[in-house]
CSV table of C-alpha atoms in Angstrom, one decimal:
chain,number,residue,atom,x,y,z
A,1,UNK,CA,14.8,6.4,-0.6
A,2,UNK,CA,16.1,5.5,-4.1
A,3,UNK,CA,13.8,2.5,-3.3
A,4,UNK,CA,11.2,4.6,-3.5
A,5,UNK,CA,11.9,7.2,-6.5
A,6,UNK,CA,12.7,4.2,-8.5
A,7,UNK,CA,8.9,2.8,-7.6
A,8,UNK,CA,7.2,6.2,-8.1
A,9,UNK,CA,8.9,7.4,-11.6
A,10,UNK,CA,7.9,3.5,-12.8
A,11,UNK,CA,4.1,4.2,-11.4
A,12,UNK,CA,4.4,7.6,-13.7
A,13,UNK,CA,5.2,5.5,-16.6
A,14,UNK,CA,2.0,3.2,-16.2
A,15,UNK,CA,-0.3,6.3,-14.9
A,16,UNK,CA,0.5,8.0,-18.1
A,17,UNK,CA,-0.4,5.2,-20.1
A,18,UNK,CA,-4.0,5.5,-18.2
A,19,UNK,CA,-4.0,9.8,-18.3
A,20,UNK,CA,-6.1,9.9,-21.4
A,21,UNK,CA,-8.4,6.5,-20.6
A,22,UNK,CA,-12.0,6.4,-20.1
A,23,UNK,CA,-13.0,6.9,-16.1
A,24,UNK,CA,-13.0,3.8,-14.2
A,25,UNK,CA,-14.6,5.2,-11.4
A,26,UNK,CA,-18.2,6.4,-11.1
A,27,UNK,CA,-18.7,9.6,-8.5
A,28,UNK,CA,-20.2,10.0,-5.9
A,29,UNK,CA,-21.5,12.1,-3.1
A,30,UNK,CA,-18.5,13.5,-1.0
A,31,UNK,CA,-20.6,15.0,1.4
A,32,UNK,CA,-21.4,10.9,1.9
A,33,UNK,CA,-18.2,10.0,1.3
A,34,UNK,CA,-15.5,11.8,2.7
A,35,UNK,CA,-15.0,11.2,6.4
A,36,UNK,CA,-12.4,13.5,7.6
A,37,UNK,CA,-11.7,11.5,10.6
A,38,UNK,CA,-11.6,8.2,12.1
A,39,UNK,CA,-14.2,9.4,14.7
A,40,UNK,CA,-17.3,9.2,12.9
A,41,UNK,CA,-16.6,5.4,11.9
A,42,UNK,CA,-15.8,4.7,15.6
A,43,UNK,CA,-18.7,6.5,16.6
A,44,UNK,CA,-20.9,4.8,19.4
A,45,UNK,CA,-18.1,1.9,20.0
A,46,UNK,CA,-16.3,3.8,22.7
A,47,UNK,CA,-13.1,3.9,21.3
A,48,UNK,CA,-10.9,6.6,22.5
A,49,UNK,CA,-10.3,8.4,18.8
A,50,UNK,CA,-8.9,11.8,19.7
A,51,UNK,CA,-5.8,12.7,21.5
A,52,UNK,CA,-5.3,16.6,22.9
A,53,UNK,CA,-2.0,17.6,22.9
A,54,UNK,CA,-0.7,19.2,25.8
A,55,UNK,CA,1.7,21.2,24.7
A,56,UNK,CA,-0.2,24.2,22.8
A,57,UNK,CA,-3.3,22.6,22.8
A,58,UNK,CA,-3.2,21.2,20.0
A,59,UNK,CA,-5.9,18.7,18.9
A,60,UNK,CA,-5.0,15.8,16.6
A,61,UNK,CA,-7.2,13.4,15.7
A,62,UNK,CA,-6.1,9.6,15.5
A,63,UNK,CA,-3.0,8.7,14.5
A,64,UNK,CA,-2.0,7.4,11.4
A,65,UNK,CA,0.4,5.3,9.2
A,66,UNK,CA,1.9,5.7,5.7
A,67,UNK,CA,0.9,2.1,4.3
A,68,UNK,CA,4.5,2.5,2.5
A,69,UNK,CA,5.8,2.1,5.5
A,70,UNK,CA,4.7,-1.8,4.9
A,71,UNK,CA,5.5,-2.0,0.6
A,72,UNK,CA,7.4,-4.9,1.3
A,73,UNK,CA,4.3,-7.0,2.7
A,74,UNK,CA,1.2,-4.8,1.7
A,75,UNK,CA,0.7,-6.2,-2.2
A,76,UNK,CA,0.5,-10.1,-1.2
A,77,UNK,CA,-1.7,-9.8,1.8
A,78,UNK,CA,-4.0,-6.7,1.6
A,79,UNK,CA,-6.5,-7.8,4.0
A,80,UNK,CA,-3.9,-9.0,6.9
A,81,UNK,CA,-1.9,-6.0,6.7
A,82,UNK,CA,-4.4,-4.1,7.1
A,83,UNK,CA,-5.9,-6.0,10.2
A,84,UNK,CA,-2.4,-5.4,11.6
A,85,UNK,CA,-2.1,-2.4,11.0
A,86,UNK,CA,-5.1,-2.0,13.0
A,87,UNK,CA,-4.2,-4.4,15.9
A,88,UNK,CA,-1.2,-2.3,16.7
A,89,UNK,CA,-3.5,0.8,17.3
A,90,UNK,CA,-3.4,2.9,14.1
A,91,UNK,CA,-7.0,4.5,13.2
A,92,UNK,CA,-5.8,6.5,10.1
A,93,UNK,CA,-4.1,4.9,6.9
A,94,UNK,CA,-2.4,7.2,4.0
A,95,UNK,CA,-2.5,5.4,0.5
A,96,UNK,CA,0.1,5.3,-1.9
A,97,UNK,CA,0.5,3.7,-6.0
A,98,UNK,CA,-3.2,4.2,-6.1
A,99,UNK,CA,-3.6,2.3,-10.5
A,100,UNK,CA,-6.6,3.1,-12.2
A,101,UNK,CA,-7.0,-0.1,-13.5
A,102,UNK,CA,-6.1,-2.1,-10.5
A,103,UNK,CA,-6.7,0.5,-7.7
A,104,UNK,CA,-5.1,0.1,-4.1
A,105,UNK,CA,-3.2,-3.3,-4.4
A,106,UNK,CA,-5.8,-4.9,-6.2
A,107,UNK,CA,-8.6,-3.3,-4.8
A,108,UNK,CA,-11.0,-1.0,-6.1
A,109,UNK,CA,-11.9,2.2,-4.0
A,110,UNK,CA,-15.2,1.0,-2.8
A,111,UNK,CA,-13.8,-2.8,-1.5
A,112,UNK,CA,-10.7,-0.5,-0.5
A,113,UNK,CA,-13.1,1.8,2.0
A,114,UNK,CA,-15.2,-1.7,3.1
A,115,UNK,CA,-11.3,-3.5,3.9
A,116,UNK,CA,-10.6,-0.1,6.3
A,117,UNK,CA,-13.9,0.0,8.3
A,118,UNK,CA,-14.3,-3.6,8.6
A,119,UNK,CA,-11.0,-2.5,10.9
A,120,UNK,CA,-12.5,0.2,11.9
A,121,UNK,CA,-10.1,2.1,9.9
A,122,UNK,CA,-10.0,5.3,7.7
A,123,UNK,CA,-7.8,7.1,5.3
A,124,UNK,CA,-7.8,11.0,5.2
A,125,UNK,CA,-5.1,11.4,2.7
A,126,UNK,CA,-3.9,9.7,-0.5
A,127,UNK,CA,-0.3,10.0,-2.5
A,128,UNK,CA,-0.9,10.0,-6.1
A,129,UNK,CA,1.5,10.0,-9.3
A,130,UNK,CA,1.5,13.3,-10.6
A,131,UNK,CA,4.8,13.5,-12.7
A,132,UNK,CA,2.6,12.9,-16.1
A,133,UNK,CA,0.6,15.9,-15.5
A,134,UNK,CA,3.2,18.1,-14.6
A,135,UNK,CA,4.9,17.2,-18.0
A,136,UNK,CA,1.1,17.5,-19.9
A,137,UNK,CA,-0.9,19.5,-18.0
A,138,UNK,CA,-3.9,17.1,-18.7
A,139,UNK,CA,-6.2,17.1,-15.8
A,140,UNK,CA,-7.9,13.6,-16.5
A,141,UNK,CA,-5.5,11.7,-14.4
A,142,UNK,CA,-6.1,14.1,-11.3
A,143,UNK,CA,-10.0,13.5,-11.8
A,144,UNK,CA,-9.3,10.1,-11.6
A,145,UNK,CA,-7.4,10.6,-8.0
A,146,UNK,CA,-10.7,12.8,-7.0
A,147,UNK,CA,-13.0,10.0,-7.5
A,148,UNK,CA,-10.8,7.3,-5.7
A,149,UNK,CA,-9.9,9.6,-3.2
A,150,UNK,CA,-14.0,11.0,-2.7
A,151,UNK,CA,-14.7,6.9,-2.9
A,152,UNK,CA,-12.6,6.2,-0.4
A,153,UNK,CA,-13.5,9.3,2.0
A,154,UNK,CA,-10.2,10.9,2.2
A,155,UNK,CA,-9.7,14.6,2.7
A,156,UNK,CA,-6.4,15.4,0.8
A,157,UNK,CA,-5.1,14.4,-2.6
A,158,UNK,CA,-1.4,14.5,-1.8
A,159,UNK,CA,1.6,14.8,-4.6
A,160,UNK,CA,4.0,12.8,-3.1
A,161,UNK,CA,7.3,13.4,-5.0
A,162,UNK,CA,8.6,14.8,-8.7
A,163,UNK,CA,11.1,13.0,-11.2
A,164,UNK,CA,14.4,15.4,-11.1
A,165,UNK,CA,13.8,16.1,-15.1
A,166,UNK,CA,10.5,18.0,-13.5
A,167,UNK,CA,12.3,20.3,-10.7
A,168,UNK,CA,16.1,21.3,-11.7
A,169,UNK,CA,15.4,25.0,-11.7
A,170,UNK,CA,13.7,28.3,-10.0
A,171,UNK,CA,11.2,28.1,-13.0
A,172,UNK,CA,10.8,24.9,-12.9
A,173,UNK,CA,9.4,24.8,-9.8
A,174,UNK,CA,7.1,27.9,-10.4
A,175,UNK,CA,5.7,26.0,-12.9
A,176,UNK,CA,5.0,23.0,-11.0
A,177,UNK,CA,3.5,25.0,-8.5
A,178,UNK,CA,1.0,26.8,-11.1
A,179,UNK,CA,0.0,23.4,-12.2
A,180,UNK,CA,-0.6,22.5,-8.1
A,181,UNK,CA,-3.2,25.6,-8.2
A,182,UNK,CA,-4.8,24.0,-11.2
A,183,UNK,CA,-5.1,20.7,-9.6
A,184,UNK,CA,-6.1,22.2,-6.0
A,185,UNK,CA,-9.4,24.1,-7.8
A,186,UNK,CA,-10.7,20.5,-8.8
A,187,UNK,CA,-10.2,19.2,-5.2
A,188,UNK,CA,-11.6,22.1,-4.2
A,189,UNK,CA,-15.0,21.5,-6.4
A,190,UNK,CA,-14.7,18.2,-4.9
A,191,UNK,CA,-14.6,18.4,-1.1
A,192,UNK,CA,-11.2,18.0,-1.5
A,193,UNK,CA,-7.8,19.5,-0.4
A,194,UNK,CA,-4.1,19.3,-2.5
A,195,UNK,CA,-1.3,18.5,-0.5
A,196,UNK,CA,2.5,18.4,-1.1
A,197,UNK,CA,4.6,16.2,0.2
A,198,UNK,CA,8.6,16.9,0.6
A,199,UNK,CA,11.6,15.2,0.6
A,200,UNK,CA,15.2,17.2,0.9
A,201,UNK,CA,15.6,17.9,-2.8
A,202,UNK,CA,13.0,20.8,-2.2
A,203,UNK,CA,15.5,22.6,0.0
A,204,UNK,CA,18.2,23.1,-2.8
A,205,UNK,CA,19.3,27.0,-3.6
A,206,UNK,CA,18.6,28.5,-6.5
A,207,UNK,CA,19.9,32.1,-6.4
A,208,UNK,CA,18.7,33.3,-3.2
A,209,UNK,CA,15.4,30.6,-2.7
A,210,UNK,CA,14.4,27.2,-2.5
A,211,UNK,CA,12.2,25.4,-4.6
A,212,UNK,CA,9.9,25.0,-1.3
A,213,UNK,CA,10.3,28.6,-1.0
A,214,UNK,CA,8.8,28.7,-4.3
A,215,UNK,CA,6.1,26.6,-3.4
A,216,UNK,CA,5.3,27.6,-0.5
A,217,UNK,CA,5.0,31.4,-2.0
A,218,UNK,CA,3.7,30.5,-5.4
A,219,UNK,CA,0.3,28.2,-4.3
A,220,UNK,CA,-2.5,29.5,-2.8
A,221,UNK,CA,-2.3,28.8,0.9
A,222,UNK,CA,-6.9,29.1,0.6
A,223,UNK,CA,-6.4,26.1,-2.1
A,224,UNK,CA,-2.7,23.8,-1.1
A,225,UNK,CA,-1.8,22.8,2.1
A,226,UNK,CA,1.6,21.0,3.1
A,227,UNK,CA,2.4,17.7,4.2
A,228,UNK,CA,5.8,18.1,6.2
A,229,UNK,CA,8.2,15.4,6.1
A,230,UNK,CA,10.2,16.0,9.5
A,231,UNK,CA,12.5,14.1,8.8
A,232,UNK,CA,13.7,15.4,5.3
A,233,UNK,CA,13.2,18.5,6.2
A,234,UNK,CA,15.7,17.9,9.2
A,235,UNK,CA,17.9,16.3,6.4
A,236,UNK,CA,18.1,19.1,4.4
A,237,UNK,CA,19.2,21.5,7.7
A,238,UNK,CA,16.3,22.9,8.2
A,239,UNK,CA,14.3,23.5,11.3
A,240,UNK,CA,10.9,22.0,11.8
A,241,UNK,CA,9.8,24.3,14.2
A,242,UNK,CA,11.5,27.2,12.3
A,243,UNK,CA,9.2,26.4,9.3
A,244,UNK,CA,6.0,26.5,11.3
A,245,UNK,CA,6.8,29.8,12.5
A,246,UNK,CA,8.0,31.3,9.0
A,247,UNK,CA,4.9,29.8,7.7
A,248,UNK,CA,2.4,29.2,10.4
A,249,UNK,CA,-0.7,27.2,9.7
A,250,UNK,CA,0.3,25.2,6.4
A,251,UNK,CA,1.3,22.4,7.8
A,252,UNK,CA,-1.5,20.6,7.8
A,253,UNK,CA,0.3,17.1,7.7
A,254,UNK,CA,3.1,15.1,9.7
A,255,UNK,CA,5.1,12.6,8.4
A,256,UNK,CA,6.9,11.0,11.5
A,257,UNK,CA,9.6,9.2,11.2
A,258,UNK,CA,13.1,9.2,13.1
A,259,UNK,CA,17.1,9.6,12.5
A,260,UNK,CA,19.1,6.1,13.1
A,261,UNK,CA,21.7,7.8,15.8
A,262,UNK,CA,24.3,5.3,14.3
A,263,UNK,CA,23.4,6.0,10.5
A,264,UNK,CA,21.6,9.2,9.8
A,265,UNK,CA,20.6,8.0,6.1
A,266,UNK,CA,18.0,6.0,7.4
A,267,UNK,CA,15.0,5.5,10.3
A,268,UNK,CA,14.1,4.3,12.9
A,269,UNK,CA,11.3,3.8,15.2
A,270,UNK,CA,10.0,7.3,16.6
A,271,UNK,CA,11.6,8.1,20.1
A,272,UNK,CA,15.0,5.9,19.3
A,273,UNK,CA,16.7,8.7,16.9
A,274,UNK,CA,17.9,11.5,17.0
A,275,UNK,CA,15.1,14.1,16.4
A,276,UNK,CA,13.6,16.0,19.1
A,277,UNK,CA,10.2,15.1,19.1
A,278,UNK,CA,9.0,16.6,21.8
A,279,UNK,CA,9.9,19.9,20.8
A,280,UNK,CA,8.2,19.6,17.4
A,281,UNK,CA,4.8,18.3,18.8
A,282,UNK,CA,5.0,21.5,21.1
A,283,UNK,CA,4.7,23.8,18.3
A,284,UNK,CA,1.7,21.6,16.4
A,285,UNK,CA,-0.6,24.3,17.3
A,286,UNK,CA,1.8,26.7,15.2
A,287,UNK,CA,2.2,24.0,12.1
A,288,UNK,CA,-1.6,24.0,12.3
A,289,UNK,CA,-1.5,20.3,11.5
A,290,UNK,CA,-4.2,18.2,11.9
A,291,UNK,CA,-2.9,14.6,10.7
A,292,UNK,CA,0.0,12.7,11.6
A,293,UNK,CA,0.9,9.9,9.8
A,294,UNK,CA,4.2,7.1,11.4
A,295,UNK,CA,6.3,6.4,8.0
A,296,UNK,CA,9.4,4.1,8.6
A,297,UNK,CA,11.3,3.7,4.9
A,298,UNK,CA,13.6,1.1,6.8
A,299,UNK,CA,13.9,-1.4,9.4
A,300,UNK,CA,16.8,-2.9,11.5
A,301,UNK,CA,18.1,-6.6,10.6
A,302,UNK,CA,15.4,-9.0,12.6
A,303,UNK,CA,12.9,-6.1,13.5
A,304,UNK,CA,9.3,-7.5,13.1
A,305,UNK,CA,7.7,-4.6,11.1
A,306,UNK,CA,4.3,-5.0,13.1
A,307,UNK,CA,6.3,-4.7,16.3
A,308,UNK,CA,8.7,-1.7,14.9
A,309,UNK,CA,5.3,0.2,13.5
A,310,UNK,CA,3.2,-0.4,17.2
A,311,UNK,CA,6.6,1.0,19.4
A,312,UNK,CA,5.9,3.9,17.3
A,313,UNK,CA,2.6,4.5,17.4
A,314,UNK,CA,2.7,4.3,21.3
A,315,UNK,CA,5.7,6.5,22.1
A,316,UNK,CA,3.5,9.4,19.7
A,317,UNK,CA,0.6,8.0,21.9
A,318,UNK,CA,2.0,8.0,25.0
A,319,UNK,CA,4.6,10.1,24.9
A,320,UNK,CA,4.3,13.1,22.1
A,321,UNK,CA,0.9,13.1,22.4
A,322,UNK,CA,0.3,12.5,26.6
């Protein structure tokens, strides 16, 4: 995980440098744009795009992968990565370091959204570098993420994680979420939905909360929705399906990813750890989610990444989602 706060507070040093910039991006027509779901691109191929849950009848669309997941192989080959990604049965795709200037790995939105159908691909939610504008409060970046993100036909705009310097205190985190309100009213004038993503630092006391109690209490659950990390939230001791219950409906967003039995720091593909699975796709209807997305931070000495990403997607396939 440092691996990843390292890459993210480096992203917020170049997005700040952009905050105040010019827009790079023309709009355009969300209604057009934003898909929702891999269904409509699939539409009159007959491919098998949605998968009902039988326990709670719960239905969840496609499932999907966080393209982090694949950092390490992603930037040099764009185009093949994402092939593979759909070869191993993936029909959702969740973005991350979205650049102004250079877009998704090179890409801008528009050749982004032509890579993913030509794969018959789509990508419902983004995660975007929002530490500058919880320091500034300038809205020009987060404008920026709504016309990638409408480009591209995603449905949430997701803050993925927050520098420490931006969430060491109760009123720290208040603030953060008042500036997630902010944010969530221009996705919401956009088609759009604001997501939060966790890790475990969320889960730290002050007094007698959290600052995910905080959040959770201080956004607007008409205009924020939550992307749960199960994993880090199983980290952190807490209950998956406890939080569902406490807070039924907000979860609108899985990340899936399993516990190394031998070394609980890191992952490991979904049905080999230690979580129980089974249990917390039982309670989906409760969660109220609607996306699931495979993210793998890790993989074992000699594991082909394709093949480690593909033994995931069919034991949620076959197995969670059966």
């Amino acid at each position: 995980m440092n691996n990843r706060r390292s890459f993210l507070q480096k992203l917020g040093l170049l997005s700040a440098g952009v905050a105040f910039a010019p827009s790079l991006l023309t709009s355009c027509d969300s209604s057009n744009q934003n898909t929702g779901s891999a269904a409509s691109t699939a539409e009159g191929t007959g491919a098998d795009t949605t998968t009902t849950s039988g326990a709670g009848n719960a239905r969840i669309s496609d499932i999907g992968i966080q393209l982090y997941t694949l950092r390490e192989l992603l930037p040099n080959d764009v185009k093949g990565v994402i092939g593979k990604v759909a070869q191993a049965g993936y029909q959702d795709v969740e973005t991350y370091g979205y650049d102004v200037a250079k877009g998704y790995w090179g890409l801008q939105p528009k050749a982004f959204k032509e890579l993913l159908q030509a794969s018959n691909l789509v990508s419902t939610s983004g995660h975007y570098e929002f530490g500058q504008y919880m320091k500034d409060g300038n809205t020009d970046i987060v404008k920026r993420y709504i016309d990638a993100g409408n480009i591209v036909g995603q449905k949430y705009i997701t803050v993925p994680y927050l520098g420490e310097e931006l969430r060491n205190s109760a009123d720290a985190y208040k603030n953060i979420a008042e500036k997630i309100n902010k944010a969530a009213e221009l996705c919401k004038a956009s088609n759009l939905k604001l997501a939060y993503h966790n890790h475990d630092f969320e889960f730290k006391q002050y007094g007698d909360t959290t600052g995910y109690d905080i959040l959770l209490k201080e956004t607007d659950p008409a205009l924020v929705s939550f992307e749960a990390d199960l994993f880090w939230m199983e980290k952190a001791g807490r209950k998956p399906v406890e939080m569902f219950n406490q807070h039924k409906g907000r979860f609108v967003m899985w990340h899936v990813k399993d516990m190394d039995k031998a070394k609980p720091d890191l992952n490991t593909e979904i049905g080999s750890g230690t979580m129980d699975y089974k249990a917390i796709f039982a309670q989906a209807q409760t969660s109220g989610v609607d996306r699931i997305f495979v993210e793998q931070e890790n993989f074992a000495a000699g594991m082909d990444p394709f093949q480690s990403i593909k033994q995931s997607r069919d034991y949620v396939k076959n197995t969670l989602l059966a």
